[in-house]
Structures are given as C-alpha cells and as structure tokens.
Amino acid sequence: QKEVEQNSGPLSVPEGAIASLNCTYSDRGSQSFFWYRQYSGKSPELIMFIYSNGDKEDGRFTAQLNKASQYVSLLIRDSQPSDSATYLCAVVTNAGGTSYGKLTFGQGTILTVHP
Amino acid sequence: EPEVTQTPSHQVTQMGQEVILRCVPISNHLYFYWYRQILGQKVEFLVSFYNNEISEKSEIFDDQFSVERPDGSNFTLKIRSTKLEDSAMYFCASSDNRDPYFGPGTRLTVT
C-alpha cells in the first residue's frame, strides 16, 4: 500500500512569516511529486512539481525533495492571508506513459495565515 | 488560459439511480482521469483513460462505474446504480503526460 503522509495541522502562521509544510511517502520508487492547494469546496490547484533532489523555487514557493529520506516539503515565504487553504502533497510512482496522472494524495495540511 | 470544465456543478440523485458526470478536458491533452473526494477525506484516484481505453483503475472503480469519451471533447463518468456512499466531489483531470490539471468538480449527493 503506497502511502503519503502529511501533518493535518492546522498550521497557523502570522502574515509575512514562512510557512513550512511537510510530506513523507512510503514508496521508494516514487518519481514525481506535486503540491496542490485546495480551498474549501474547490478543486486542487497545482502549485508546484518537483522531480529531482534538491530545491525548486517559483516566486514565494520553494519545493524541497530528499529521495533518500522519502521526504518532500513546501515553503511559502511572506505568507499572506490568501494563502490560507489546505495544501495537498501528491506522488506519482511509475511515472511515464499512462500512469503519469495517477496521483496518490496525502490527507492535506490546513494552513491558516493570520493578519 | 485553458482549463478543464465539468458539468453539472451539483447533482442530487436518489439511491439506485444512474448518473452521468461530464468533463471537457484541456484540448491538447491526451490523458484523462477521474478522482473523487468524500467530504473530509483524501482525494482518491478512480481511473485513468488514454487512447480511448482505460489504462488503470483503482479498487473503488467497480462494475458500477464506467467511463467514455463519446466525442472528441467530452469525457464522462457513469455510475449505474448510485449508493449513499457514492456521495462525494468528483474531479476530472487531464494532462499532456506531465502535470495533471483538475476541473472544478461535481458535487454528487445521493439521497
């Protein structure tokens, strides 16, 4: 059973702070890693993807991947109240071909950014 | 910006009835998926579809479920005889073999 685990939170940070969201996965063969943001009652919205060990930055967001530790994280710098949402970690194993979109999701971390 | 669309946004049906959920994937995408999310639970993979056939399905996707691409643009999920436990948000997603993009979802309520 392939598992993706996240701390469900809630994680509360003040506006302007760095929010750090963590995710671990059980399948060492996992190859692609995604972070989605989900507002209540809405669909998952892709924020970032990462495939290689190390850091990947996109604006205020940085994804970090450590395959040896089976760990992926998302940092949100200069957090804003509009960042308040549930953040979903998703993993693909056996990427390539038709399996690419078969995402295994974590349960999500609720982030609250307070003014 | 291209996006995945889904209709209806909310469907209420009685137990035992058939429902069809519709999706229009992003036009140049070749891979299509259905996911569902029961209230308060994880997003779960149901099925993937490529080249006019199912490429992978989960254990949730039993004989009550079917998918179809009836024309060049629509992608449908049919539930033949709905159960109370089918109540959930159903998300369609599509990809061009990279990152899956999700539609807004259909909220299915089975009474």
mmCIF file of C-alpha atoms in Angstrom, chain B:
data_model
loop_
_atom_site.group_PDB
_atom_site.id
_atom_site.type_symbol
_atom_site.label_atom_id
_atom_site.label_comp_id
_atom_site.label_asym_id
_atom_site.label_seq_id
_atom_site.Cartn_x
_atom_site.Cartn_y
_atom_site.Cartn_z
ATOM 1 C CA GLU B 1 -5.634 30.002 -20.042
ATOM 2 C CA PRO B 2 -7.076 26.601 -20.983
ATOM 3 C CA GLU B 3 -8.942 24.810 -18.225
ATOM 4 C CA VAL B 4 -10.819 21.624 -17.515
ATOM 5 C CA THR B 5 -14.563 22.139 -17.224
ATOM 6 C CA GLN B 6 -17.153 19.908 -15.567
ATOM 7 C CA THR B 7 -20.940 19.730 -15.564
ATOM 8 C CA PRO B 8 -23.095 19.787 -13.585
ATOM 9 C CA SER B 9 -21.550 21.543 -10.624
ATOM 10 C CA HIS B 10 -24.000 19.806 -8.290
ATOM 11 C CA GLN B 11 -26.074 16.696 -8.883
ATOM 12 C CA VAL B 12 -28.645 15.347 -6.478
ATOM 13 C CA THR B 13 -29.942 11.865 -7.160
ATOM 14 C CA GLN B 14 -31.832 9.110 -5.427
ATOM 15 C CA MET B 15 -30.177 5.883 -4.428
ATOM 16 C CA GLY B 16 -30.287 3.345 -7.226
ATOM 17 C CA GLN B 17 -30.446 5.936 -9.996
ATOM 18 C CA GLU B 18 -27.907 6.306 -12.763
ATOM 19 C CA VAL B 19 -25.844 9.478 -13.052
ATOM 20 C CA ILE B 20 -23.509 10.756 -15.723
ATOM 21 C CA LEU B 21 -20.870 13.301 -14.854
ATOM 22 C CA ARG B 22 -19.365 15.244 -17.713
ATOM 23 C CA CYS B 23 -15.963 16.744 -18.295
ATOM 24 C CA VAL B 24 -14.288 18.667 -21.077
ATOM 25 C CA PRO B 25 -10.521 18.204 -20.741
ATOM 26 C CA ILE B 26 -7.932 20.696 -21.940
ATOM 27 C CA SER B 27 -7.955 20.407 -25.711
ATOM 28 C CA ASN B 28 -4.425 19.203 -26.430
ATOM 29 C CA HIS B 29 -4.280 16.792 -23.512
ATOM 30 C CA LEU B 30 -4.298 13.069 -24.175
ATOM 31 C CA TYR B 31 -4.586 11.607 -20.689
ATOM 32 C CA PHE B 32 -7.779 11.851 -18.661
ATOM 33 C CA TYR B 33 -8.583 10.928 -15.102
ATOM 34 C CA TRP B 34 -11.386 10.804 -12.575
ATOM 35 C CA TYR B 35 -10.812 11.333 -8.881
ATOM 36 C CA ARG B 36 -13.217 11.615 -6.023
ATOM 37 C CA GLN B 37 -13.103 13.198 -2.592
ATOM 38 C CA ILE B 38 -15.540 12.190 0.092
ATOM 39 C CA LEU B 39 -16.163 15.081 2.477
ATOM 40 C CA GLY B 40 -13.269 15.439 4.908
ATOM 41 C CA GLN B 41 -11.221 12.680 3.279
ATOM 42 C CA LYS B 42 -8.329 12.340 0.858
ATOM 43 C CA VAL B 43 -8.580 12.835 -2.859
ATOM 44 C CA GLU B 44 -8.702 9.311 -4.322
ATOM 45 C CA PHE B 45 -7.804 8.100 -7.801
ATOM 46 C CA LEU B 46 -10.589 6.294 -9.653
ATOM 47 C CA VAL B 47 -9.496 5.721 -13.232
ATOM 48 C CA SER B 48 -7.175 6.879 -15.986
ATOM 49 C CA PHE B 49 -8.040 6.861 -19.675
ATOM 50 C CA TYR B 50 -5.787 7.064 -22.700
ATOM 51 C CA ASN B 51 -6.202 6.292 -26.366
ATOM 52 C CA ASN B 52 -9.906 5.531 -25.934
ATOM 53 C CA GLU B 53 -9.457 2.927 -23.257
ATOM 54 C CA ILE B 54 -8.979 2.576 -19.538
ATOM 55 C CA SER B 55 -5.288 2.432 -18.715
ATOM 56 C CA GLU B 56 -5.571 1.968 -14.983
ATOM 57 C CA LYS B 57 -8.308 1.804 -12.380
ATOM 58 C CA SER B 58 -8.480 1.616 -8.605
ATOM 59 C CA GLU B 59 -10.355 -0.902 -6.496
ATOM 60 C CA ILE B 60 -13.033 1.751 -5.995
ATOM 61 C CA PHE B 61 -13.815 1.672 -9.723
ATOM 62 C CA ASP B 62 -16.008 -1.420 -9.727
ATOM 63 C CA ASP B 63 -18.630 -2.611 -12.214
ATOM 64 C CA GLN B 64 -20.978 0.210 -11.220
ATOM 65 C CA PHE B 65 -18.610 2.736 -12.803
ATOM 66 C CA SER B 66 -17.791 3.285 -16.426
ATOM 67 C CA VAL B 67 -16.038 5.969 -18.451
ATOM 68 C CA GLU B 68 -16.445 7.019 -22.005
ATOM 69 C CA ARG B 69 -15.142 9.557 -24.465
ATOM 70 C CA PRO B 70 -18.217 9.845 -26.688
ATOM 71 C CA ASP B 71 -16.761 12.500 -28.967
ATOM 72 C CA GLY B 72 -13.566 14.469 -29.437
ATOM 73 C CA SER B 73 -14.099 16.745 -26.487
ATOM 74 C CA ASN B 74 -16.205 15.156 -23.735
ATOM 75 C CA PHE B 75 -15.142 12.612 -21.131
ATOM 76 C CA THR B 76 -17.847 11.088 -18.959
ATOM 77 C CA LEU B 77 -18.118 9.076 -15.770
ATOM 78 C CA LYS B 78 -21.254 6.978 -15.344
ATOM 79 C CA ILE B 79 -22.405 5.450 -12.098
ATOM 80 C CA ARG B 80 -25.077 2.881 -12.906
ATOM 81 C CA SER B 81 -26.835 2.454 -9.585
ATOM 82 C CA THR B 82 -25.810 5.040 -7.064
ATOM 83 C CA LYS B 83 -25.318 4.252 -3.398
ATOM 84 C CA LEU B 84 -25.322 6.597 -0.443
ATOM 85 C CA GLU B 85 -21.558 6.142 -0.134
ATOM 86 C CA ASP B 86 -21.061 7.494 -3.656
ATOM 87 C CA SER B 87 -21.796 10.968 -2.312
ATOM 88 C CA ALA B 88 -18.602 12.923 -2.914
ATOM 89 C CA MET B 89 -16.908 15.541 -5.041
ATOM 90 C CA TYR B 90 -15.866 14.056 -8.354
ATOM 91 C CA PHE B 91 -12.948 15.697 -10.093
ATOM 92 C CA CYS B 92 -11.929 15.249 -13.683
ATOM 93 C CA ALA B 93 -8.301 15.902 -14.558
ATOM 94 C CA SER B 94 -6.292 15.918 -17.740
ATOM 95 C CA SER B 95 -2.623 16.031 -18.627
ATOM 96 C CA ASP B 96 -0.311 16.118 -21.597
ATOM 97 C CA ASN B 97 1.761 13.340 -19.909
ATOM 98 C CA ARG B 98 3.122 15.762 -17.356
ATOM 99 C CA ASP B 99 1.229 17.644 -14.700
ATOM 100 C CA PRO B 100 -2.435 16.816 -14.150
ATOM 101 C CA TYR B 101 -4.814 19.783 -14.037
ATOM 102 C CA PHE B 102 -8.096 19.428 -12.244
ATOM 103 C CA GLY B 103 -11.550 20.624 -13.166
ATOM 104 C CA PRO B 104 -13.792 22.420 -10.652
ATOM 105 C CA GLY B 105 -15.587 19.226 -9.674
ATOM 106 C CA THR B 106 -19.133 17.917 -9.490
ATOM 107 C CA ARG B 107 -20.674 17.542 -6.076
ATOM 108 C CA LEU B 108 -22.775 14.358 -6.136
ATOM 109 C CA THR B 109 -25.329 13.938 -3.395
ATOM 110 C CA VAL B 110 -27.123 10.608 -3.183
ATOM 111 C CA THR B 111 -30.257 10.597 -1.028
#
